Amino acid sequence: MRVILLGAPGSGKGTQAEALVKRYGMVHISTGDLLRAEAAAGTSLGLQAKAIMEAGGLVSDEIVLGIIEHHLTVVEVETGFLLDGFPRTLPQAEGLDALLGRLGLPLDIVLLLEADYGEVTKRLLARRRADDTEQAIRKRLEVYAAQTVPLIDYYQRKGKLRTIKGVGKVEEISERIYEVLDTLR
Ligand code: B4P
């Protein structure tokens, strides 16, 4: 199963990814987690990314596409993959299409987790990660609206998009997703 999880910051992509990977066994690829790991390791790429992330911006398409290409070609993805937080811009989506085309790994579905900005802001402020300050959250939501929301239309046109109500108990949201993904198995 080859799945993309799309949604605003704090919409629960990382949270739902954990449950989905347990149930379906696909490889979880979170660009946010990978960038935070680079930052924690103190690599030059990581330090560059850390400053951008803490300010609420997006790391460059080139860097993120490089990371994804590495993971999809080097890591074993025969059981499928779950892309969490990627793509976030049109160039990333187009780059991914080209890469998946080359690898012969067509995408099955894009799940959009829908939660309003008031709800996601409340969740992120409660979490207190380094990029969860009020100012960075405002910036992340602006970036989401400008750069990531166009992907909804992009995947809708391709007939790949399914929208999931992302508000309620975590388990209830997982159940909504299982209903959709179980039909693909
Ligand atoms: P990410 O790591 O992708 O994080 P996110 O979008 O902020 O959060 P997510 O939606 O995963 O929320 P979560 O489940 O954790 O991105 C961080 C940064 O990395 C970006 O701002 C950017 O700088 C950089 N980056 C990542 N990918 C990139 C890319 N492709 N291109 C460029 N830059 C990139 O949930 C949030 C909180 O809500 C948690 O505390 C959780 O417990 C809670 N929660 C979840 N579901 C809930 C529910 N149903 N009810 C109540 N609370 C809930």
Tab-separated table of C-alpha atoms and ligand atoms in Angstrom:
chain	number	residue	atom	x	y	z
A	1	MET	CA	0.000	0.000	0.000
A	2	ARG	CA	1.455	3.355	-1.024
A	3	VAL	CA	-0.117	6.238	0.848
A	4	ILE	CA	0.393	9.967	1.402
A	5	LEU	CA	-0.901	11.659	4.560
A	6	LEU	CA	-1.718	15.286	3.869
A	7	GLY	CA	-2.964	17.897	6.331
A	8	ALA	CA	-2.206	21.082	8.225
A	9	PRO	CA	0.485	21.143	10.920
A	10	GLY	CA	-1.051	19.467	13.967
A	11	SER	CA	-3.807	17.758	11.970
A	12	GLY	CA	-2.514	14.434	13.352
A	13	LYS	CA	-0.402	13.069	10.498
A	14	GLY	CA	2.343	11.751	12.788
A	15	THR	CA	-0.199	10.488	15.310
A	16	GLN	CA	-2.245	8.530	12.763
A	17	ALA	CA	0.876	7.289	10.959
A	18	GLU	CA	1.846	5.271	14.055
A	19	ALA	CA	-1.463	3.397	14.075
A	20	LEU	CA	-1.440	2.817	10.307
A	21	VAL	CA	2.058	1.401	10.265
A	22	LYS	CA	1.121	-1.005	13.075
A	23	ARG	CA	-1.959	-2.209	11.217
A	24	TYR	CA	-0.650	-2.410	7.648
A	25	GLY	CA	3.128	-2.779	8.095
A	26	MET	CA	4.193	-0.286	5.457
A	27	VAL	CA	7.381	1.781	5.854
A	28	HIS	CA	6.768	5.124	7.616
A	29	ILE	CA	8.653	8.030	6.075
A	30	SER	CA	8.185	11.316	7.962
A	31	THR	CA	10.218	14.178	6.537
A	32	GLY	CA	9.683	16.088	9.802
A	33	ASP	CA	11.151	13.195	11.852
A	34	LEU	CA	14.047	12.755	9.406
A	35	LEU	CA	14.881	16.471	9.509
A	36	ARG	CA	14.672	16.532	13.323
A	37	ALA	CA	17.021	13.518	13.452
A	38	GLU	CA	19.515	15.353	11.216
A	39	ALA	CA	19.257	18.404	13.487
A	40	ALA	CA	19.793	16.280	16.625
A	41	ALA	CA	22.849	14.671	15.009
A	42	GLY	CA	24.227	18.153	14.314
A	43	THR	CA	24.920	17.562	10.595
A	44	SER	CA	25.293	20.700	8.492
A	45	LEU	CA	22.025	19.888	6.706
A	46	GLY	CA	20.363	19.367	10.107
A	47	LEU	CA	21.566	22.649	11.535
A	48	GLN	CA	20.355	24.488	8.450
A	49	ALA	CA	16.975	22.734	8.702
A	50	LYS	CA	16.647	23.357	12.456
A	51	ALA	CA	16.656	27.144	12.090
A	52	ILE	CA	14.097	27.006	9.270
A	53	MET	CA	11.813	24.626	11.174
A	54	GLU	CA	11.917	26.661	14.385
A	55	ALA	CA	10.908	29.761	12.425
A	56	GLY	CA	7.958	27.863	10.913
A	57	GLY	CA	9.312	27.824	7.340
A	58	LEU	CA	9.754	24.975	4.884
A	59	VAL	CA	13.092	23.327	4.258
A	60	SER	CA	14.094	23.609	0.561
A	61	ASP	CA	12.420	21.313	-1.972
A	62	GLU	CA	15.836	20.170	-3.161
A	63	ILE	CA	16.914	18.939	0.281
A	64	VAL	CA	13.608	17.249	1.051
A	65	LEU	CA	13.403	15.579	-2.369
A	66	GLY	CA	16.959	14.303	-1.890
A	67	ILE	CA	15.980	12.747	1.451
A	68	ILE	CA	12.892	11.101	-0.059
A	69	GLU	CA	14.775	9.760	-3.045
A	70	HIS	CA	17.328	8.209	-0.700
A	71	HIS	CA	14.602	6.558	1.367
A	72	LEU	CA	12.542	5.253	-1.521
A	73	THR	CA	15.513	3.786	-3.325
A	74	VAL	CA	17.709	2.569	-0.459
A	75	VAL	CA	15.141	1.564	2.157
A	76	GLU	CA	13.116	-1.581	1.527
A	77	VAL	CA	9.634	-0.396	0.540
A	78	GLU	CA	8.190	-3.610	-0.863
A	79	THR	CA	5.512	-3.656	1.833
A	80	GLY	CA	4.522	-0.166	0.722
A	81	PHE	CA	5.157	3.236	2.270
A	82	LEU	CA	3.374	5.946	4.174
A	83	LEU	CA	4.625	9.434	3.393
A	84	ASP	CA	3.882	11.687	6.377
A	85	GLY	CA	4.375	15.419	5.864
A	86	PHE	CA	5.639	15.019	2.305
A	87	PRO	CA	4.960	16.415	-0.268
A	88	ARG	CA	4.230	19.911	1.037
A	89	THR	CA	4.696	21.959	-2.175
A	90	LEU	CA	3.830	21.492	-5.843
A	91	PRO	CA	7.493	21.021	-6.880
A	92	GLN	CA	7.768	18.278	-4.221
A	93	ALA	CA	4.593	16.589	-5.555
A	94	GLU	CA	5.871	16.760	-9.134
A	95	GLY	CA	9.295	15.494	-8.070
A	96	LEU	CA	7.626	12.602	-6.251
A	97	ASP	CA	5.532	11.705	-9.306
A	98	ALA	CA	8.662	11.587	-11.444
A	99	LEU	CA	10.514	9.478	-8.885
A	100	LEU	CA	7.645	7.005	-8.387
A	101	GLY	CA	7.298	6.770	-12.169
A	102	ARG	CA	10.988	5.881	-12.479
A	103	LEU	CA	10.751	3.323	-9.680
A	104	GLY	CA	7.504	1.807	-10.987
A	105	LEU	CA	5.740	2.415	-7.659
A	106	PRO	CA	2.373	4.051	-8.385
A	107	LEU	CA	0.616	5.842	-5.562
A	108	ASP	CA	-2.591	4.276	-4.220
A	109	ILE	CA	-4.176	7.059	-2.235
A	110	VAL	CA	-3.754	10.486	-0.630
A	111	LEU	CA	-5.531	10.940	2.693
A	112	LEU	CA	-6.327	14.519	3.685
A	113	LEU	CA	-6.766	14.917	7.453
A	114	GLU	CA	-9.145	17.806	7.926
A	115	ALA	CA	-9.089	19.915	11.107
A	116	ASP	CA	-9.663	23.654	11.387
A	117	TYR	CA	-6.848	26.066	12.218
A	118	GLY	CA	-8.263	26.822	15.714
A	119	GLU	CA	-8.145	23.125	16.623
A	120	VAL	CA	-4.628	22.505	15.262
A	121	THR	CA	-3.268	25.647	16.960
A	122	LYS	CA	-4.646	24.440	20.302
A	123	ARG	CA	-3.016	21.012	19.830
A	124	LEU	CA	0.373	22.412	18.833
A	125	LEU	CA	0.481	24.913	21.704
A	126	ALA	CA	-0.216	22.032	24.098
A	127	ARG	CA	2.625	19.936	22.623
A	128	ARG	CA	5.458	22.483	23.149
A	129	ARG	CA	7.956	21.219	20.569
A	130	ALA	CA	10.697	23.745	19.625
A	131	ASP	CA	8.667	24.851	16.574
A	132	ASP	CA	5.373	25.058	18.504
A	133	THR	CA	5.623	28.722	19.549
A	134	GLU	CA	2.661	30.962	18.707
A	135	GLN	CA	4.680	32.872	16.127
A	136	ALA	CA	6.041	29.759	14.388
A	137	ILE	CA	2.597	28.129	14.345
A	138	ARG	CA	1.095	31.228	12.688
A	139	LYS	CA	3.833	31.109	10.064
A	140	ARG	CA	3.406	27.342	9.521
A	141	LEU	CA	-0.313	27.796	8.916
A	142	GLU	CA	0.352	30.631	6.436
A	143	VAL	CA	2.860	28.447	4.624
A	144	TYR	CA	0.396	25.550	4.635
A	145	ALA	CA	-2.358	27.711	3.121
A	146	ALA	CA	-0.066	29.149	0.430
A	147	GLN	CA	2.088	26.154	-0.513
A	148	THR	CA	0.423	22.922	0.599
A	149	VAL	CA	-3.308	23.562	0.096
A	150	PRO	CA	-2.817	23.607	-3.739
A	151	LEU	CA	-1.890	19.904	-3.443
A	152	ILE	CA	-5.494	19.113	-2.495
A	153	ASP	CA	-6.599	20.155	-5.967
A	154	TYR	CA	-3.547	18.486	-7.542
A	155	TYR	CA	-4.411	15.061	-6.092
A	156	GLN	CA	-8.163	15.539	-6.546
A	157	ARG	CA	-7.589	15.976	-10.274
A	158	LYS	CA	-5.643	12.725	-10.301
A	159	GLY	CA	-8.564	10.995	-8.563
A	160	LYS	CA	-6.356	10.013	-5.615
A	161	LEU	CA	-7.719	12.187	-2.802
A	162	ARG	CA	-9.886	11.029	0.114
A	163	THR	CA	-10.818	13.437	2.894
A	164	ILE	CA	-10.961	12.191	6.488
A	165	LYS	CA	-12.514	14.199	9.319
A	166	GLY	CA	-9.496	14.729	11.586
A	167	VAL	CA	-11.359	15.875	14.687
A	168	GLY	CA	-12.458	13.591	17.529
A	169	LYS	CA	-10.694	10.855	19.483
A	170	VAL	CA	-7.447	9.584	17.936
A	171	GLU	CA	-8.888	6.022	17.739
A	172	GLU	CA	-12.077	7.246	16.041
A	173	ILE	CA	-10.029	8.973	13.373
A	174	SER	CA	-7.920	5.826	12.884
A	175	GLU	CA	-11.131	3.825	12.369
A	176	ARG	CA	-12.256	6.285	9.680
A	177	ILE	CA	-8.949	5.755	7.897
A	178	TYR	CA	-9.078	1.945	8.253
A	179	GLU	CA	-12.490	1.941	6.564
A	180	VAL	CA	-10.910	3.532	3.507
A	181	LEU	CA	-7.601	1.636	3.478
A	182	ASP	CA	-9.133	-1.789	4.156
A	183	THR	CA	-10.885	-1.551	0.790
A	184	LEU	CA	-7.461	-1.247	-0.895
A	185	ARG	CA	-5.997	-4.407	0.648
B	1	B4P	P1	6.060	17.727	10.773
B	1	B4P	O1	7.021	16.931	11.574
B	1	B4P	O2	5.496	17.091	9.537
B	1	B4P	O3	4.918	18.106	11.823
B	1	B4P	P2	3.482	18.770	11.786
B	1	B4P	O4	2.928	18.895	10.402
B	1	B4P	O5	3.632	20.028	12.560
B	1	B4P	O6	2.570	17.829	12.681
B	1	B4P	P3	1.582	16.569	12.476
B	1	B4P	O7	0.433	16.803	11.566
B	1	B4P	O8	2.418	15.345	12.207
B	1	B4P	O9	0.949	16.533	13.923
B	1	B4P	P4	0.970	15.447	15.051
B	1	B4P	O10	0.361	14.140	14.638
B	1	B4P	O11	2.370	15.387	15.585
B	1	B4P	O12	6.721	19.107	10.301
B	1	B4P	C1	7.558	19.911	11.114
B	1	B4P	C2	8.406	20.868	10.275
B	1	B4P	O13	9.368	20.106	9.491
B	1	B4P	C3	7.691	21.721	9.213
B	1	B4P	O14	7.115	22.900	9.770
B	1	B4P	C4	8.866	22.043	8.228
B	1	B4P	O15	9.695	23.072	8.697
B	1	B4P	C5	9.677	20.751	8.236
B	1	B4P	N1	9.267	19.854	7.131
B	1	B4P	C6	8.685	18.618	7.291
B	1	B4P	N2	8.396	18.080	6.077
B	1	B4P	C7	8.786	18.995	5.141
B	1	B4P	C8	8.709	19.035	3.721
B	1	B4P	N3	8.159	18.027	3.030
B	1	B4P	N4	9.180	20.129	3.072
B	1	B4P	C9	9.739	21.135	3.753
B	1	B4P	N5	9.830	21.181	5.103
B	1	B4P	C10	9.353	20.117	5.804
B	1	B4P	O16	-0.016	16.076	16.119
B	1	B4P	C11	0.220	17.309	16.763
B	1	B4P	C12	-0.297	17.263	18.200
B	1	B4P	O17	-1.705	17.027	18.198
B	1	B4P	C13	0.325	16.152	19.042
B	1	B4P	O18	0.619	16.671	20.306
B	1	B4P	C14	-0.773	15.100	19.103
B	1	B4P	O19	-0.717	14.339	20.300
B	1	B4P	C15	-2.037	15.944	19.053
B	1	B4P	N6	-3.165	15.240	18.421
B	1	B4P	C16	-3.106	14.458	17.304
B	1	B4P	N7	-4.346	13.990	17.001
B	1	B4P	C17	-5.197	14.508	17.941
B	1	B4P	C18	-6.619	14.407	18.164
B	1	B4P	N8	-7.405	13.669	17.379
B	1	B4P	N9	-7.152	15.090	19.201
B	1	B4P	C19	-6.356	15.838	20.024
B	1	B4P	N10	-5.024	15.962	19.872
B	1	B4P	C20	-4.436	15.316	18.849
